[in-house]
Short mmCIF file of C-alpha atoms (C1' of nucleotides) in Angstrom, two decimals:
data_model
loop_
_atom_site.label_atom_id
_atom_site.label_comp_id
_atom_site.label_asym_id
_atom_site.label_seq_id
_atom_site.Cartn_x
_atom_site.Cartn_y
_atom_site.Cartn_z
CA UNK A 1 8.83 5.01 19.70
CA UNK A 2 9.04 1.17 19.30
CA UNK A 3 10.51 -0.51 16.26
CA UNK A 4 8.49 -1.80 13.48
CA UNK A 5 7.85 -5.45 13.18
CA UNK A 6 11.06 -7.20 11.61
CA UNK A 7 10.19 -8.56 8.15
CA UNK A 8 11.69 -11.75 8.93
CA UNK A 9 9.31 -12.38 11.64
CA UNK A 10 6.09 -11.40 9.88
CA UNK A 11 6.45 -10.03 6.58
CA UNK A 12 2.59 -8.86 6.52
CA UNK A 13 2.98 -6.89 9.56
CA UNK A 14 6.08 -5.27 8.62
CA UNK A 15 4.34 -3.95 5.34
CA UNK A 16 1.39 -2.47 7.40
CA UNK A 17 3.80 -1.11 10.10
CA UNK A 18 5.93 0.57 7.34
CA UNK A 19 2.87 1.99 5.41
CA UNK A 20 1.50 3.64 8.71
CA UNK A 21 4.84 4.76 10.52
CA UNK A 22 6.29 6.22 7.33
CA UNK A 23 3.32 8.16 7.09
CA UNK A 24 2.12 7.08 3.55
CA UNK A 25 -1.50 6.11 4.22
CA UNK A 26 -4.21 5.70 7.04
CA UNK A 27 -7.17 3.77 7.36
CA UNK A 28 -10.36 5.60 6.82
CA UNK A 29 -14.14 5.10 7.89
CA UNK A 30 -15.08 3.51 4.58
CA UNK A 31 -14.16 -0.18 4.36
CA UNK A 32 -11.28 -1.22 2.17
CA UNK A 33 -10.63 2.31 1.15
CA UNK A 34 -7.56 4.38 2.48
CA UNK A 35 -6.35 7.82 3.19
CA UNK A 36 -3.40 8.64 1.26
CA UNK A 37 -1.53 11.10 3.43
CA UNK A 38 0.72 14.04 1.82
CA UNK A 39 3.91 12.00 1.95
CA UNK A 40 2.17 8.90 0.07
CA UNK A 41 0.53 11.24 -2.14
CA UNK A 42 3.94 13.06 -3.23
CA UNK A 43 5.23 9.74 -3.92
CA UNK A 44 2.31 9.07 -6.35
CA UNK A 45 2.78 12.44 -7.62
CA UNK A 46 6.34 11.78 -8.55
CA UNK A 47 5.05 8.57 -10.33
CA UNK A 48 2.30 10.18 -12.44
CA UNK A 49 4.76 12.94 -13.32
CA UNK A 50 7.22 10.75 -14.59
CA UNK A 51 4.66 8.26 -16.31
CA UNK A 52 2.71 11.06 -17.97
CA UNK A 53 5.82 12.61 -19.46
CA UNK A 54 6.89 8.78 -20.91
CA UNK A 55 3.16 8.71 -22.36
CA UNK A 56 3.31 12.23 -23.88
CA UNK A 57 6.68 11.46 -25.40
CA UNK A 58 4.98 8.42 -27.03
CA UNK A 59 2.29 10.39 -28.35
CA UNK A 60 -0.63 10.04 -25.96
CA UNK A 61 -3.03 12.61 -24.80
CA UNK A 62 -4.94 12.95 -21.66
CA UNK A 63 -8.72 12.75 -21.31
CA UNK A 64 -11.52 12.29 -18.80
CA UNK A 65 -14.47 10.11 -19.01
CA UNK A 66 -17.48 9.67 -16.48
CA UNK A 67 -17.22 7.88 -13.37
CA UNK A 68 -20.50 6.15 -14.26
CA UNK A 69 -21.44 3.41 -16.64
CA UNK A 70 -24.91 2.77 -17.32
CA UNK A 71 -25.69 -1.36 -17.18
CA UNK A 72 -26.45 -1.81 -20.57
CA UNK A 73 -23.15 -0.25 -21.81
CA UNK A 74 -21.13 -2.49 -19.39
CA UNK A 75 -22.98 -5.50 -20.75
CA UNK A 76 -22.02 -4.85 -24.28
CA UNK A 77 -18.92 -7.45 -24.50
CA UNK A 78 -19.72 -10.61 -22.92
CA UNK A 79 -16.09 -11.87 -21.42
CA UNK A 80 -15.37 -8.10 -20.00
CA UNK A 81 -18.93 -7.96 -18.11
CA UNK A 82 -18.32 -11.66 -17.03
CA UNK A 83 -14.98 -10.50 -15.40
CA UNK A 84 -16.01 -7.43 -13.73
CA UNK A 85 -19.69 -7.76 -12.83
CA UNK A 86 -19.04 -9.67 -9.55
CA UNK A 87 -16.98 -6.78 -8.35
CA UNK A 88 -18.93 -3.55 -9.25
CA UNK A 89 -20.62 -1.14 -7.06
CA UNK A 90 -23.99 0.19 -8.25
CA UNK A 91 -25.64 3.15 -8.02
CA UNK A 92 -29.61 2.78 -7.77
CA UNK A 93 -30.93 5.90 -6.58
CA UNK A 94 -30.49 9.58 -7.45
CA UNK A 95 -31.51 11.32 -4.44
CA UNK A 96 -34.91 9.67 -3.32
CA UNK A 97 -35.66 8.49 -6.72
CA UNK A 98 -34.91 5.11 -8.10
CA UNK A 99 -33.03 5.06 -11.47
CA UNK A 100 -34.81 3.51 -14.41
CA UNK A 101 -31.23 2.09 -15.13
CA UNK A 102 -28.52 1.13 -12.66
CA UNK A 103 -25.38 3.20 -13.13
CA UNK A 104 -22.12 1.18 -12.25
CA UNK A 105 -19.24 3.19 -10.68
CA UNK A 106 -16.53 2.44 -13.14
CA UNK A 107 -14.21 -0.68 -12.36
CA UNK A 108 -12.31 0.20 -15.79
CA UNK A 109 -13.39 2.34 -18.61
CA UNK A 110 -13.40 0.02 -21.74
CA UNK A 111 -16.67 0.36 -22.33
CA UNK A 112 -16.87 4.23 -22.06
CA UNK A 113 -13.88 4.77 -24.35
CA UNK A 114 -15.51 2.06 -26.90
CA UNK A 115 -18.67 4.06 -26.93
CA UNK A 116 -16.83 7.39 -27.45
CA UNK A 117 -14.52 5.86 -30.31
CA UNK A 118 -17.61 4.48 -32.12
CA UNK A 119 -18.72 8.00 -32.24
CA UNK A 120 -15.69 10.05 -33.32
CA UNK A 121 -13.89 7.20 -35.46
CA UNK A 122 -15.07 7.51 -38.98
CA UNK A 123 -12.24 7.52 -41.36
CA UNK A 124 -8.60 6.13 -41.51
CA UNK A 125 -7.82 9.72 -41.09
CA UNK A 126 -9.13 9.70 -37.43
CA UNK A 127 -6.73 6.82 -36.72
CA UNK A 128 -4.84 6.22 -34.41
CA UNK A 129 -6.52 7.51 -31.42
CA UNK A 130 -3.92 7.43 -28.25
CA UNK A 131 -5.89 8.38 -25.22
CA UNK A 132 -4.81 7.94 -21.53
CA UNK A 133 -6.88 9.20 -18.18
CA UNK A 134 -5.69 9.61 -14.85
CA UNK A 135 -8.71 8.71 -12.31
CA UNK A 136 -9.74 6.27 -9.40
CA UNK A 137 -11.62 3.25 -10.11
CA UNK A 138 -13.95 0.89 -7.82
CA UNK A 139 -13.75 -2.61 -7.37
CA UNK A 140 -15.78 -4.43 -4.56
CA UNK A 141 -12.85 -6.29 -3.10
CA UNK A 142 -13.34 -9.08 -0.23
CA UNK A 143 -10.15 -8.44 1.36
CA UNK A 144 -8.14 -5.13 1.10
CA UNK A 145 -4.50 -4.07 1.96
CA UNK A 146 -3.17 -0.52 1.71
CA UNK A 147 -2.03 0.22 -1.69
CA UNK A 148 -1.96 -3.52 -2.75
CA UNK A 149 -5.78 -3.97 -2.93
CA UNK A 150 -7.89 -1.28 -2.03
CA UNK A 151 -11.94 -0.79 -3.34
CA UNK A 152 -11.09 2.59 -4.63
CA UNK A 153 -7.44 3.00 -6.16
CA UNK A 154 -5.98 5.50 -8.18
CA UNK A 155 -4.52 4.64 -11.56
CA UNK A 156 -4.17 5.48 -15.12
CA UNK A 157 -5.62 3.78 -18.12
CA UNK A 158 -4.43 4.04 -21.58
CA UNK A 159 -7.22 3.47 -24.23
CA UNK A 160 -5.79 3.41 -28.08
CA UNK A 161 -7.55 2.73 -31.40
CA UNK A 162 -5.69 1.69 -34.45
CA UNK A 163 -6.25 1.07 -37.90
CA UNK A 164 -4.77 -2.42 -38.16
CA UNK A 165 -3.98 -5.33 -35.76
CA UNK A 166 -0.25 -5.01 -36.34
CA UNK A 167 -0.49 -1.41 -35.23
CA UNK A 168 -2.41 -2.39 -32.26
CA UNK A 169 0.08 -5.17 -31.22
CA UNK A 170 2.86 -2.69 -31.50
CA UNK A 171 1.39 -0.49 -29.00
CA UNK A 172 0.63 -3.18 -26.56
CA UNK A 173 4.16 -4.16 -26.58
CA UNK A 174 5.53 -0.42 -26.79
CA UNK A 175 3.69 0.52 -23.54
CA UNK A 176 4.74 -2.55 -21.75
CA UNK A 177 8.13 -1.30 -22.62
CA UNK A 178 7.25 2.10 -21.11
CA UNK A 179 6.15 0.46 -17.89
CA UNK A 180 9.15 -1.83 -17.81
CA UNK A 181 11.64 0.97 -18.35
CA UNK A 182 9.88 3.21 -15.99
CA UNK A 183 10.09 0.50 -13.18
CA UNK A 184 13.61 -0.48 -13.76
CA UNK A 185 14.96 3.18 -14.32
CA UNK A 186 12.88 5.24 -12.19
CA UNK A 187 11.54 2.90 -9.42
CA UNK A 188 14.70 0.63 -9.36
CA UNK A 189 12.48 -2.41 -9.48
CA UNK A 190 13.67 -5.12 -11.92
CA UNK A 191 10.92 -6.74 -13.91
CA UNK A 192 10.11 -9.87 -15.99
CA UNK A 193 8.24 -8.99 -19.41
CA UNK A 194 6.00 -11.58 -20.87
CA UNK A 195 2.64 -12.62 -21.71
CA UNK A 196 -0.25 -13.96 -19.61
CA UNK A 197 -1.76 -17.37 -20.21
CA UNK A 198 -5.09 -17.41 -21.32
CA UNK A 199 -6.30 -18.36 -17.64
CA UNK A 200 -4.74 -15.17 -16.50
CA UNK A 201 -5.42 -12.74 -19.32
CA UNK A 202 -7.84 -9.58 -18.76
CA UNK A 203 -11.62 -10.04 -19.28
CA UNK A 204 -12.04 -9.29 -23.00
CA UNK A 205 -8.63 -9.13 -24.01
CA UNK A 206 -7.20 -11.34 -26.90
CA UNK A 207 -3.62 -11.14 -25.47
CA UNK A 208 -2.55 -9.54 -21.96
CA UNK A 209 1.29 -8.80 -21.36
CA UNK A 210 2.64 -8.12 -17.85
CA UNK A 211 5.63 -7.20 -16.10
CA UNK A 212 5.98 -9.25 -12.94
CA UNK A 213 8.20 -8.03 -10.08
CA UNK A 214 9.32 -9.92 -6.87
CA UNK A 215 8.69 -8.77 -3.50
CA UNK A 216 11.05 -9.24 -0.61
CA UNK A 217 9.16 -12.34 0.72
CA UNK A 218 9.59 -13.99 -2.95
CA UNK A 219 5.78 -13.49 -4.00
CA UNK A 220 4.89 -11.82 -7.50
CA UNK A 221 3.36 -8.48 -7.90
CA UNK A 222 1.82 -7.80 -11.43
CA UNK A 223 3.26 -4.34 -11.69
CA UNK A 224 1.59 -3.27 -14.81
CA UNK A 225 -0.13 -4.71 -17.57
CA UNK A 226 -1.16 -4.03 -21.31
CA UNK A 227 -3.93 -5.63 -23.44
CA UNK A 228 -4.12 -6.23 -26.90
CA UNK A 229 -8.19 -6.45 -27.77
CA UNK A 230 -7.93 -6.97 -31.49
CA UNK A 231 -11.13 -6.16 -32.96
CA UNK A 232 -13.29 -7.80 -30.24
CA UNK A 233 -14.49 -4.84 -28.25
CA UNK A 234 -14.90 -3.05 -31.85
CA UNK A 235 -17.24 -5.82 -32.90
CA UNK A 236 -19.31 -5.52 -29.57
CA UNK A 237 -19.34 -1.55 -29.87
CA UNK A 238 -19.49 -1.41 -33.75
CA UNK A 239 -16.27 0.76 -34.04
CA UNK A 240 -15.82 0.90 -37.71
CA UNK A 241 -13.95 3.23 -40.09
CA UNK A 242 -13.87 3.67 -43.77
CA UNK A 243 -10.24 2.80 -45.06
CA UNK A 244 -8.32 4.13 -48.29
CA UNK A 245 -10.09 1.76 -50.62
CA UNK A 246 -13.65 3.04 -49.25
CA UNK A 247 -13.82 -0.41 -47.29
CA UNK A 248 -15.49 -0.47 -43.89
CA UNK A 249 -13.06 -2.03 -41.37
CA UNK A 250 -13.20 -2.45 -37.47
CA UNK A 251 -10.80 -0.80 -35.59
CA UNK A 252 -8.22 -2.57 -33.48
CA UNK A 253 -7.63 -1.43 -29.71
CA UNK A 254 -5.54 -1.42 -26.66
CA UNK A 255 -5.50 -0.64 -22.99
CA UNK A 256 -2.80 -0.45 -20.32
CA UNK A 257 -2.64 0.48 -16.69
CA UNK A 258 -0.59 1.14 -13.75
CA UNK A 259 -2.11 1.91 -10.41
CA UNK A 260 -1.12 2.96 -6.87
CA UNK A 261 -0.35 -0.60 -6.31
CA UNK A 262 3.23 0.18 -7.46
CA UNK A 263 3.81 1.86 -4.31
CA UNK A 264 3.19 -1.19 -2.70
CA UNK A 265 6.06 -2.79 -4.72
CA UNK A 266 8.53 0.20 -4.05
CA UNK A 267 7.78 -0.59 -0.34
CA UNK A 268 8.29 -4.31 -0.52
CA UNK A 269 11.06 -4.30 -2.94
CA UNK A 270 13.59 -1.68 -1.17
CA UNK A 271 12.04 -1.64 2.40
CA UNK A 272 14.09 -2.95 5.26
CA UNK A 273 13.69 -3.40 9.08
CA UNK A 274 14.26 0.11 9.72
CA UNK A 275 11.37 1.04 7.39
CA UNK A 276 10.88 2.31 3.77
CA UNK A 277 13.79 2.88 1.54
CA UNK A 278 13.03 5.15 -1.49
CA UNK A 279 14.91 5.12 -4.74
CA UNK A 280 16.09 8.95 -5.03
CA UNK A 281 14.53 9.39 -8.34
CA UNK A 282 10.85 9.06 -6.71
CA UNK A 283 11.63 10.42 -3.34
CA UNK A 284 9.62 13.15 -2.45
CA UNK A 285 12.64 14.26 -0.38
CA UNK A 286 16.00 13.40 -1.53
CA UNK A 287 18.36 14.97 1.04
CA UNK A 288 17.36 15.76 4.67
CA UNK A 289 19.69 18.24 6.56
CA UNK A 290 19.85 17.52 10.20
CA UNK A 291 21.72 20.36 12.31
CA UNK A 292 23.64 18.59 15.22
CA UNK A 293 23.74 20.83 18.58
CA UNK A 294 22.00 23.55 16.66
CA UNK A 295 22.30 25.72 19.84
CA UNK A 296 26.14 25.96 19.29
CA UNK A 297 27.48 29.07 17.45
CA UNK A 298 27.30 28.94 13.75
CA UNK A 299 25.63 25.49 13.37
CA UNK A 300 22.19 26.75 12.42
CA UNK A 301 23.63 29.36 10.05
CA UNK A 302 25.61 26.91 8.40
CA UNK A 303 23.14 24.35 8.04
CA UNK A 304 20.66 27.01 6.20
CA UNK A 305 23.34 28.08 3.93
CA UNK A 306 23.97 24.34 3.00
CA UNK A 307 20.34 23.86 2.43
CA UNK A 308 20.10 27.08 0.42
CA UNK A 309 22.99 25.78 -1.81
CA UNK A 310 21.50 22.32 -2.24
CA UNK A 311 17.82 23.19 -2.83
CA UNK A 312 18.07 24.12 -6.50
CA UNK A 313 20.14 20.84 -7.22
CA UNK A 314 18.10 18.16 -5.19
CA UNK A 315 14.82 17.91 -3.26
CA UNK A 316 16.21 18.91 0.01
CA UNK A 317 14.64 19.56 3.36
CA UNK A 318 15.92 21.14 6.43
CA UNK A 319 14.84 19.85 10.02
CA UNK A 320 15.22 22.43 12.53
CA UNK A 321 12.69 21.09 15.10
CA UNK A 322 13.92 20.64 18.76
CA UNK A 323 13.95 16.81 18.39
CA UNK A 324 16.97 15.06 19.27
CA UNK A 325 19.35 14.45 16.31
CA UNK A 326 18.83 10.68 17.18
CA UNK A 327 15.25 10.85 16.92
CA UNK A 328 15.47 12.63 13.61
CA UNK A 329 17.99 10.05 11.93
CA UNK A 330 15.42 7.27 13.10
CA UNK A 331 12.59 9.12 11.79
CA UNK A 332 13.90 9.90 8.06
CA UNK A 333 15.13 6.65 7.84
CA UNK A 334 11.75 5.09 8.60
CA UNK A 335 10.52 7.50 5.93
CA UNK A 336 12.85 6.19 3.47
CA UNK A 337 14.91 9.44 2.61
CA UNK A 338 17.66 8.35 0.70
CA UNK A 339 20.32 10.78 2.10
CA UNK A 340 20.81 12.54 5.49
CA UNK A 341 23.38 15.39 5.66
CA UNK A 342 24.54 15.60 9.54
CA UNK A 343 26.32 19.17 10.31
CA UNK A 344 27.33 20.04 13.73
CA UNK A 345 30.35 21.99 15.56
CA UNK A 346 32.97 19.21 14.79
CA UNK A 347 32.03 19.60 11.00
CA UNK A 348 32.16 23.38 11.09
CA UNK A 349 35.83 23.31 12.32
CA UNK A 350 36.79 21.15 9.49
CA UNK A 351 34.60 22.69 6.84
CA UNK A 352 32.82 19.43 6.20
CA UNK A 353 29.50 17.58 6.57
CA UNK A 354 28.59 14.05 6.99
CA UNK A 355 26.49 12.41 4.30
CA UNK A 356 24.62 9.10 5.48
CA UNK A 357 23.13 6.83 2.82
CA UNK A 358 19.86 5.11 3.94
CA UNK A 359 20.32 1.77 2.10
CA UNK A 360 23.58 1.01 3.95
CA UNK A 361 24.18 3.45 6.27
CA UNK A 362 27.44 4.41 4.78
CA UNK A 363 28.93 7.48 6.24
CA UNK A 364 30.84 9.91 3.68
CA UNK A 365 32.83 12.88 4.83
CA UNK A 366 32.55 15.57 2.11
CA UNK A 367 34.13 18.99 2.45
CA UNK A 368 31.54 21.47 2.33
CA UNK A 369 32.97 23.30 -1.06
CA UNK A 370 32.28 19.95 -2.94
CA UNK A 371 28.71 19.48 -1.88
CA UNK A 372 27.18 20.44 -5.06
CA UNK A 373 28.90 17.71 -6.67
CA UNK A 374 29.04 15.01 -4.38
CA UNK A 375 25.34 14.81 -3.37
CA UNK A 376 24.09 14.10 -6.86
CA UNK A 377 26.60 11.83 -7.47
CA UNK A 378 25.91 9.87 -4.24
CA UNK A 379 22.00 9.87 -4.98
CA UNK A 380 22.98 8.50 -8.43
CA UNK A 381 25.13 5.72 -6.96
CA UNK A 382 22.31 4.58 -4.42
CA UNK A 383 19.70 4.66 -7.10
CA UNK A 384 22.01 2.13 -9.18
CA UNK A 385 22.86 0.02 -6.32
CA UNK A 386 19.17 -0.35 -5.10
CA UNK A 387 18.41 -1.73 -8.56
CA UNK A 388 21.24 -4.15 -8.43
CA UNK A 389 20.45 -5.33 -5.16
CA UNK A 390 17.18 -5.94 -6.09
CA UNK A 391 18.07 -7.69 -9.44
CA UNK A 392 20.33 -9.89 -7.54
CA UNK A 393 17.61 -10.72 -4.90
CA UNK A 394 15.03 -11.65 -7.74
CA UNK A 395 17.85 -13.70 -9.64
CA UNK A 396 18.87 -15.63 -6.81
CA UNK A 397 15.26 -16.86 -6.06
CA UNK A 398 14.31 -18.11 -9.28
CA UNK A 399 14.60 -21.69 -9.50
CA UNK A 400 14.04 -24.49 -12.10
CA UNK A 401 11.91 -27.40 -12.15
CA UNK A 402 11.92 -30.48 -14.14
CA UNK A 403 9.23 -32.40 -12.61
CA UNK A 404 5.86 -32.13 -10.45
CA UNK A 405 7.93 -33.47 -7.40
CA UNK A 406 10.55 -30.74 -7.71
CA UNK A 407 7.82 -28.10 -8.53
CA UNK A 408 6.00 -28.92 -5.33
CA UNK A 409 8.88 -29.30 -3.09
CA UNK A 410 10.57 -26.10 -4.33
CA UNK A 411 7.20 -24.10 -3.94
CA UNK A 412 6.96 -25.57 -0.45
CA UNK A 413 10.29 -24.57 0.49
CA UNK A 414 11.80 -21.81 -1.22
CA UNK A 415 10.03 -18.31 -1.63
CA UNK A 416 10.41 -17.04 -5.07
CA UNK A 417 9.79 -17.86 -8.73
CA UNK A 418 9.97 -21.17 -10.46
CA UNK A 419 10.46 -21.56 -14.21
CA UNK A 420 9.42 -24.75 -15.87
CA UNK A 421 8.31 -25.96 -19.33
CA UNK A 422 4.35 -26.05 -19.98
CA UNK A 423 2.38 -27.71 -22.78
CA UNK A 424 -0.19 -24.82 -22.78
CA UNK A 425 -3.04 -26.65 -21.29
CA UNK A 426 -5.48 -25.14 -18.98
CA UNK A 427 -5.71 -28.42 -17.05
CA UNK A 428 -1.85 -28.60 -16.23
CA UNK A 429 -2.33 -24.92 -15.26
CA UNK A 430 -5.04 -25.64 -12.89
CA UNK A 431 -3.29 -28.77 -11.30
CA UNK A 432 -0.07 -26.79 -10.46
CA UNK A 433 -2.21 -24.27 -8.93
CA UNK A 434 -3.76 -26.86 -6.89
CA UNK A 435 -0.74 -28.81 -5.91
CA UNK A 436 1.77 -25.57 -5.20
CA UNK A 437 -0.65 -22.60 -4.60
CA UNK A 438 1.48 -20.84 -7.40
CA UNK A 439 -0.22 -19.47 -10.52
CA UNK A 440 1.56 -18.58 -13.82
CA UNK A 441 3.09 -15.17 -13.59
CA UNK A 442 3.68 -15.17 -17.42
CA UNK A 443 5.44 -16.70 -20.44
CA UNK A 444 8.50 -14.52 -20.56
CA UNK A 445 9.69 -12.78 -23.84
CA UNK A 446 12.97 -14.40 -23.05
CA UNK A 447 12.43 -18.11 -23.29
CA UNK A 448 14.78 -20.78 -22.55
CA UNK A 449 14.33 -24.50 -23.61
CA UNK A 450 14.82 -26.32 -20.33
CA UNK A 451 13.41 -29.44 -21.80
CA UNK A 452 10.90 -30.89 -24.41
CA UNK A 453 8.36 -31.94 -21.87
CA UNK A 454 5.60 -30.09 -20.03
CA UNK A 455 6.49 -30.30 -16.29
CA UNK A 456 3.05 -31.62 -15.26
CA UNK A 457 1.77 -33.92 -17.91
CA UNK A 458 4.91 -34.81 -19.88
CA UNK A 459 3.37 -34.03 -23.19
CA UNK A 460 5.39 -31.89 -25.60
CA UNK A 461 6.27 -28.41 -24.36
CA UNK A 462 5.24 -25.20 -25.77
CA UNK A 463 6.57 -22.62 -23.52
CA UNK A 464 8.78 -21.89 -20.61
CA UNK A 465 6.57 -20.61 -17.97
CA UNK A 466 7.45 -18.34 -14.68
CA UNK A 467 5.20 -19.95 -11.56
CA UNK A 468 4.88 -17.85 -8.55
CA UNK A 469 2.59 -16.99 -5.54
CA UNK A 470 0.98 -13.78 -6.12
CA UNK A 471 -0.24 -10.86 -4.24
"C1'" C B 1 -17.23 -15.78 0.94
"C1'" G B 2 -14.88 -19.68 4.67
"C1'" G B 3 -11.51 -20.02 9.28
"C1'" G B 4 -8.57 -17.43 13.12
"C1'" G B 5 -7.76 -12.79 16.01
"C1'" U B 6 -8.68 -7.90 17.78
"C1'" G B 7 -11.97 -3.40 19.28
"C1'" U B 8 -10.76 0.53 26.45
"C1'" G B 9 -7.41 8.25 26.14
"C1'" G B 10 -4.05 10.15 19.81
"C1'" C B 11 -0.70 4.97 19.75
"C1'" U B 12 0.48 0.16 22.62
"C1'" C B 13 -2.03 -2.33 26.12
"C1'" A B 14 -3.64 -3.73 31.66
"C1'" G B 15 -8.44 -4.21 33.97
"C1'" A B 16 -9.66 -12.68 38.28
"C1'" U B 17 -14.65 -14.35 40.51
"C1'" G B 18 -20.06 -7.94 37.55
"C1'" G B 19 -19.46 -2.77 42.22
"C1'" U B 20 -17.08 5.27 41.05
"C1'" A B 21 -11.70 3.82 34.42
"C1'" G B 22 -5.90 2.57 34.66
"C1'" A B 23 -0.21 2.50 33.01
"C1'" G B 24 3.78 3.51 29.40
"C1'" C B 25 4.52 6.31 25.06
"C1'" G B 26 2.71 10.58 22.36
"C1'" C B 27 0.60 15.65 23.14
"C1'" U B 28 0.77 20.62 25.91
"C1'" U B 29 3.70 24.09 29.05
"C1'" G B 30 8.45 25.42 31.73
"C1'" G B 31 13.38 24.25 32.60
"C1'" U B 32 17.98 21.07 31.61
"C1'" U B 33 19.90 18.56 27.14
"C1'" C B 34 21.41 17.82 21.75
"C1'" G B 35 27.10 13.25 16.94
"C1'" G B 36 21.74 7.35 16.98
"C1'" G B 37 14.68 7.35 19.06
"C1'" A B 38 17.27 12.23 26.38
"C1'" C B 39 15.70 13.92 31.50
"C1'" C B 40 12.91 16.34 35.44
"C1'" A B 41 8.39 18.93 36.89
"C1'" A B 42 3.34 20.27 35.87
"C1'" G B 43 -1.13 19.73 32.75
"C1'" A B 44 -4.94 18.15 28.83
"C1'" A B 45 -7.12 13.93 27.17
"C1'" G B 46 -11.65 7.94 27.36
"C1'" U B 47 -20.57 8.38 26.74
"C1'" C B 48 -14.66 1.03 27.10
"C1'" G B 49 -16.57 -0.22 18.51
"C1'" C B 50 -22.22 -0.14 17.99
"C1'" U B 51 -27.47 -2.09 19.20
"C1'" G B 52 -30.21 -4.75 22.41
"C1'" G B 53 -30.67 -8.28 26.76
"C1'" U B 54 -29.47 -10.18 31.91
"C1'" U B 55 -28.91 -7.30 36.84
"C1'" C B 56 -29.96 -3.08 42.23
"C1'" A B 57 -25.41 -2.44 39.36
"C1'" A B 58 -22.08 -4.38 32.70
"C1'" G B 59 -15.59 -2.32 30.10
"C1'" U B 60 -16.77 -7.27 32.43
"C1'" C B 61 -22.04 -11.90 31.29
"C1'" C B 62 -25.42 -13.12 26.94
"C1'" A B 63 -27.13 -12.21 21.61
"C1'" G B 64 -26.80 -9.53 17.27
"C1'" U B 65 -24.06 -6.14 14.32
"C1'" C B 66 -19.92 -3.34 12.56
"C1'" A B 67 -14.88 -2.20 11.57
"C1'" C B 68 -9.90 -3.72 11.36
"C1'" U B 69 -6.46 -7.67 10.94
"C1'" C B 70 -4.20 -12.42 9.72
"C1'" C B 71 -4.65 -17.15 6.65
"C1'" G B 72 -7.35 -19.54 2.47
"C1'" A B 73 -10.73 -18.92 -2.26
"C1'" C B 74 -11.48 -14.61 -6.03
"C1'" C B 75 -9.05 -10.26 -8.24
"C1'" A B 76 -4.89 -4.63 -10.53
#
RNA sequence: CGGGGUGUGGCUCAGAUGGUAGAGCGCUUGGUUCGGGACCAAGAAGUCGCUGGUUCAAGUCCAGUCACUCCGACCA
């Protein structure tokens, strides 16, 4: 089998090669939609499991809303419908009969949740409602790429209603932090937390918060978002409750989402020219055992014994197929399995096994007796070093610009993010996009005062902003 | 939606000037191998993306269409 395209040569092609050859997904006969294969789906299941655990730990409950939204319902909130109308799929017929009202296939479920909240929230005693749903949504995209942008994608969408604006804002930030910690601790992907500019915020939100991560090619991927709707949707959908003082009040809402797109981030942050590299915490298989010269006496028995001992401790797999060992090494590297254990005749003599790390190919000789303690230890170190490597990569590609000239030349020559001061005007944001191809990624929570002046117009600066080219 | 590229066994591709469909890899079977993608032998596998046209004859020429892919604009 030939190698995958080198990422330095053609990053996009490298990405596609990895998705296909690591056996994560395949193209389907439906334009823009992909088949998520068992290995890719196992990855998603691990992401789901961990996120779901974190949602439950913060008091959320899972629900399920319908796939279809009546047109009249979608129309209720003006900004929302304007944002999504261009990319929804419509159902116009049921069997042979034309429907009296078109149904859209949900691009997101705010409107359905709102209608439901309007019917179940009556009193301050009914609040808050902290809901989440796991589902797929459809957006009629013009160009698609596996995981990064598909017409149908799997995600979770959290929807909550609260009594006060303060509570809604707290929830928005809480869930952004859940996402950020999940990315950093579980996926080993460093993120920048911040707020979206008005131009970039979600259709219908008063504030959108985001975590932005940097891919290997220096481009940004919005990895999770959390929206504060204030009482905008509540007013459009008439979601009111009676408070302790018998006053009728509008609720305050939030929504937040993370999708299978995050798998694209895992690929593009950790992957290398040998294929996928998975952080141990999310890897479907954490350790693969490869018997070497399995026809030699004692080898398969010992390999199975090691497999038995380790499978209670880590997600282990043993490959006893009749492939050449070299083929297996390459194959499991392609699939990003964090740790490989080789065991052959030479090891039997010395009562040892050879561990090989996926990230740096370091070989670690471990006495058989110590495997139970050493394997989890090495996995933990690997998880940690993947995060540190990604963090160094991101930090080393964040530049500062004090003038438009600097912004333009940096954007043209150096992949990565650029931070600069900004006056807050849409005009400057648009101009920067025109001149550099970069959009504002976020107004980070961690502000630095680089200067007093907007990088673009020279007027008084309001914020420091990260700019970047985005997926 | 604009611009470029590509559609031929599972995969990567070859098939000048139209004339009976090819290779390598993979797959199956048997044997030898086995510490970084092994070797030998035998086999199976294609209505040449789809529709129409030109022609005695189309993978090849023409028109249309669909899909994939890359680069822009729009978006999780």
